Amino acid sequence: QVQLVESGGGLVQPGGSLTLSCAASGYPLTYFIMSWYREGPGKERELVANISTTGQVINYADSVKGRFTISRDNAKNTVYLRGESLRLDDTAVYYCCAKGFFNGVNYWGQGTQVTVSS
């Protein structure tokens, strides 16, 4: 089973930036469509961004478009999420998700907390 470990969360001020990392082990990330989800206080888990196996197709939620960037480095088995111009409503636990290209099974990390506060 692929294992995912998120890191990089923390406390940032509004307007600040933060980069999250998702390190995978067990299988090469080339076999997975990668996504970042987040779950804010009192909110449902929502898709933030996803990226195809080769990084050629990328999608963002409207709420983060233009501010967030998802990228992947398959050689390092790592996916990144860069957030800029962070807002209070970006506060959430951010989860990395790997979806098997062939079996469609989702694998989840444990999440990393991002808190945007002044």
PDB file of C-alpha atoms in Angstrom:
ATOM      1  CA  GLN A   1       0.000   0.000   0.000  1.00  0.00           C
ATOM      2  CA  VAL A   2       1.293   3.427  -0.879  1.00  0.00           C
ATOM      3  CA  GLN A   3       1.954   5.631   2.126  1.00  0.00           C
ATOM      4  CA  LEU A   4       1.542   9.378   2.048  1.00  0.00           C
ATOM      5  CA  VAL A   5       2.979  11.828   4.541  1.00  0.00           C
ATOM      6  CA  GLU A   6       2.073  15.501   4.399  1.00  0.00           C
ATOM      7  CA  SER A   7       4.280  18.192   5.828  1.00  0.00           C
ATOM      8  CA  GLY A   8       4.763  21.931   5.721  1.00  0.00           C
ATOM      9  CA  GLY A   9       1.647  23.053   7.518  1.00  0.00           C
ATOM     10  CA  GLY A  10       1.683  25.711  10.161  1.00  0.00           C
ATOM     11  CA  LEU A  11       0.545  29.162  11.136  1.00  0.00           C
ATOM     12  CA  VAL A  12       0.704  31.954   8.589  1.00  0.00           C
ATOM     13  CA  GLN A  13      -0.632  35.476   8.491  1.00  0.00           C
ATOM     14  CA  PRO A  14      -3.227  36.555   5.959  1.00  0.00           C
ATOM     15  CA  GLY A  15      -1.511  37.361   2.705  1.00  0.00           C
ATOM     16  CA  GLY A  16       1.332  35.030   3.490  1.00  0.00           C
ATOM     17  CA  SER A  17       2.422  31.917   1.679  1.00  0.00           C
ATOM     18  CA  LEU A  18       3.083  28.310   2.495  1.00  0.00           C
ATOM     19  CA  THR A  19       4.248  25.214   0.676  1.00  0.00           C
ATOM     20  CA  LEU A  20       2.935  21.784   1.557  1.00  0.00           C
ATOM     21  CA  SER A  21       4.655  18.577   0.608  1.00  0.00           C
ATOM     22  CA  CYS A  22       3.314  15.081   0.205  1.00  0.00           C
ATOM     23  CA  ALA A  23       5.966  12.406   0.242  1.00  0.00           C
ATOM     24  CA  ALA A  24       4.969   8.992  -1.017  1.00  0.00           C
ATOM     25  CA  SER A  25       6.522   5.633  -0.406  1.00  0.00           C
ATOM     26  CA  GLY A  26       5.704   2.087  -1.367  1.00  0.00           C
ATOM     27  CA  TYR A  27       4.910   2.771  -5.013  1.00  0.00           C
ATOM     28  CA  PRO A  28       6.118   5.213  -7.625  1.00  0.00           C
ATOM     29  CA  LEU A  29       3.864   8.220  -7.959  1.00  0.00           C
ATOM     30  CA  THR A  30       3.842   7.729 -11.701  1.00  0.00           C
ATOM     31  CA  TYR A  31       0.958   5.310 -11.148  1.00  0.00           C
ATOM     32  CA  PHE A  32      -1.227   7.804  -9.321  1.00  0.00           C
ATOM     33  CA  ILE A  33      -3.313  10.817 -10.028  1.00  0.00           C
ATOM     34  CA  MET A  34      -2.530  13.150  -7.154  1.00  0.00           C
ATOM     35  CA  SER A  35      -4.831  15.540  -5.397  1.00  0.00           C
ATOM     36  CA  TRP A  36      -4.923  17.905  -2.474  1.00  0.00           C
ATOM     37  CA  TYR A  37      -8.082  18.155  -0.428  1.00  0.00           C
ATOM     38  CA  ARG A  38      -8.856  20.281   2.564  1.00  0.00           C
ATOM     39  CA  GLU A  39     -11.316  20.195   5.403  1.00  0.00           C
ATOM     40  CA  GLY A  40     -11.990  23.479   7.118  1.00  0.00           C
ATOM     41  CA  PRO A  41     -13.726  23.909  10.477  1.00  0.00           C
ATOM     42  CA  GLY A  42     -17.327  22.833  10.151  1.00  0.00           C
ATOM     43  CA  LYS A  43     -16.913  22.157   6.452  1.00  0.00           C
ATOM     44  CA  GLU A  44     -16.931  19.121   4.253  1.00  0.00           C
ATOM     45  CA  ARG A  45     -13.745  17.876   2.740  1.00  0.00           C
ATOM     46  CA  GLU A  46     -13.291  19.545  -0.619  1.00  0.00           C
ATOM     47  CA  LEU A  47     -10.998  19.154  -3.564  1.00  0.00           C
ATOM     48  CA  VAL A  48      -8.375  21.871  -3.796  1.00  0.00           C
ATOM     49  CA  ALA A  49      -6.392  20.734  -6.801  1.00  0.00           C
ATOM     50  CA  ASN A  50      -5.376  17.664  -8.715  1.00  0.00           C
ATOM     51  CA  ILE A  51      -2.693  16.797 -11.177  1.00  0.00           C
ATOM     52  CA  SER A  52      -2.373  14.038 -13.722  1.00  0.00           C
ATOM     53  CA  THR A  53       0.271  11.342 -13.608  1.00  0.00           C
ATOM     54  CA  THR A  54       2.649  13.314 -15.797  1.00  0.00           C
ATOM     55  CA  GLY A  55       1.659  16.746 -14.566  1.00  0.00           C
ATOM     56  CA  GLN A  56       0.177  17.777 -17.894  1.00  0.00           C
ATOM     57  CA  VAL A  57      -3.392  18.228 -16.677  1.00  0.00           C
ATOM     58  CA  ILE A  58      -4.084  20.341 -13.609  1.00  0.00           C
ATOM     59  CA  ASN A  59      -7.332  21.449 -12.033  1.00  0.00           C
ATOM     60  CA  TYR A  60      -8.033  23.901  -9.235  1.00  0.00           C
ATOM     61  CA  ALA A  61     -11.020  24.756  -7.160  1.00  0.00           C
ATOM     62  CA  ASP A  62     -12.368  28.191  -7.992  1.00  0.00           C
ATOM     63  CA  SER A  63     -11.642  29.357  -4.471  1.00  0.00           C
ATOM     64  CA  VAL A  64      -7.898  28.837  -4.866  1.00  0.00           C
ATOM     65  CA  LYS A  65      -7.387  29.403  -8.565  1.00  0.00           C
ATOM     66  CA  GLY A  66      -4.663  31.944  -9.156  1.00  0.00           C
ATOM     67  CA  ARG A  67      -3.356  31.619  -5.614  1.00  0.00           C
ATOM     68  CA  PHE A  68      -2.458  27.947  -5.287  1.00  0.00           C
ATOM     69  CA  THR A  69      -0.126  25.853  -7.380  1.00  0.00           C
ATOM     70  CA  ILE A  70       0.033  22.082  -7.427  1.00  0.00           C
ATOM     71  CA  SER A  71       3.092  20.366  -8.797  1.00  0.00           C
ATOM     72  CA  ARG A  72       4.707  16.977  -8.714  1.00  0.00           C
ATOM     73  CA  ASP A  73       8.189  15.604  -8.897  1.00  0.00           C
ATOM     74  CA  ASN A  74       7.843  11.946  -9.735  1.00  0.00           C
ATOM     75  CA  ALA A  75      11.574  11.382  -9.407  1.00  0.00           C
ATOM     76  CA  LYS A  76      11.298  12.461  -5.774  1.00  0.00           C
ATOM     77  CA  ASN A  77       7.927  10.788  -5.273  1.00  0.00           C
ATOM     78  CA  THR A  78       6.626  14.063  -3.951  1.00  0.00           C
ATOM     79  CA  VAL A  79       3.672  16.322  -4.666  1.00  0.00           C
ATOM     80  CA  TYR A  80       3.552  19.948  -3.611  1.00  0.00           C
ATOM     81  CA  LEU A  81       0.914  22.538  -2.968  1.00  0.00           C
ATOM     82  CA  ARG A  82       2.006  26.154  -2.891  1.00  0.00           C
ATOM     83  CA  GLY A  83      -0.447  28.620  -1.454  1.00  0.00           C
ATOM     84  CA  GLU A  84      -0.024  32.362  -1.791  1.00  0.00           C
ATOM     85  CA  SER A  85      -2.100  35.322  -0.727  1.00  0.00           C
ATOM     86  CA  LEU A  86      -3.573  33.091   1.926  1.00  0.00           C
ATOM     87  CA  ARG A  87      -6.900  34.024   3.426  1.00  0.00           C
ATOM     88  CA  LEU A  88      -8.626  33.180   6.658  1.00  0.00           C
ATOM     89  CA  ASP A  89     -10.897  30.709   4.920  1.00  0.00           C
ATOM     90  CA  ASP A  90      -7.882  28.771   3.698  1.00  0.00           C
ATOM     91  CA  THR A  91      -7.569  27.490   7.240  1.00  0.00           C
ATOM     92  CA  ALA A  92      -8.051  23.753   7.097  1.00  0.00           C
ATOM     93  CA  VAL A  93      -6.471  20.386   7.420  1.00  0.00           C
ATOM     94  CA  TYR A  94      -4.948  19.630   4.060  1.00  0.00           C
ATOM     95  CA  TYR A  95      -4.878  16.057   2.840  1.00  0.00           C
ATOM     96  CA  CYS A  96      -2.885  14.452   0.109  1.00  0.00           C
ATOM     97  CA  CYS A  97      -4.649  11.828  -1.965  1.00  0.00           C
ATOM     98  CA  ALA A  98      -3.232   9.357  -4.441  1.00  0.00           C
ATOM     99  CA  LYS A  99      -5.654   7.737  -6.860  1.00  0.00           C
ATOM    100  CA  GLY A 100      -4.470   4.605  -8.573  1.00  0.00           C
ATOM    101  CA  PHE A 101      -4.427   5.099 -12.307  1.00  0.00           C
ATOM    102  CA  PHE A 102      -5.490   1.517 -12.969  1.00  0.00           C
ATOM    103  CA  ASN A 103      -7.622   0.528  -9.999  1.00  0.00           C
ATOM    104  CA  GLY A 104      -9.079   3.908  -9.082  1.00  0.00           C
ATOM    105  CA  VAL A 105      -8.475   3.347  -5.386  1.00  0.00           C
ATOM    106  CA  ASN A 106      -7.865   6.422  -3.260  1.00  0.00           C
ATOM    107  CA  TYR A 107      -5.096   6.494  -0.699  1.00  0.00           C
ATOM    108  CA  TRP A 108      -4.967   9.245   1.887  1.00  0.00           C
ATOM    109  CA  GLY A 109      -2.384  10.866   4.050  1.00  0.00           C
ATOM    110  CA  GLN A 110      -3.065  11.867   7.629  1.00  0.00           C
ATOM    111  CA  GLY A 111      -3.257  15.557   6.850  1.00  0.00           C
ATOM    112  CA  THR A 112      -1.395  18.669   7.872  1.00  0.00           C
ATOM    113  CA  GLN A 113      -2.923  21.676   9.572  1.00  0.00           C
ATOM    114  CA  VAL A 114      -2.770  25.077   7.932  1.00  0.00           C
ATOM    115  CA  THR A 115      -3.943  27.986  10.031  1.00  0.00           C
ATOM    116  CA  VAL A 116      -4.237  31.454   8.554  1.00  0.00           C
ATOM    117  CA  SER A 117      -4.591  33.988  11.312  1.00  0.00           C
ATOM    118  CA  SER A 118      -3.417  37.438  12.277  1.00  0.00           C
TER     119      SER A 118
END
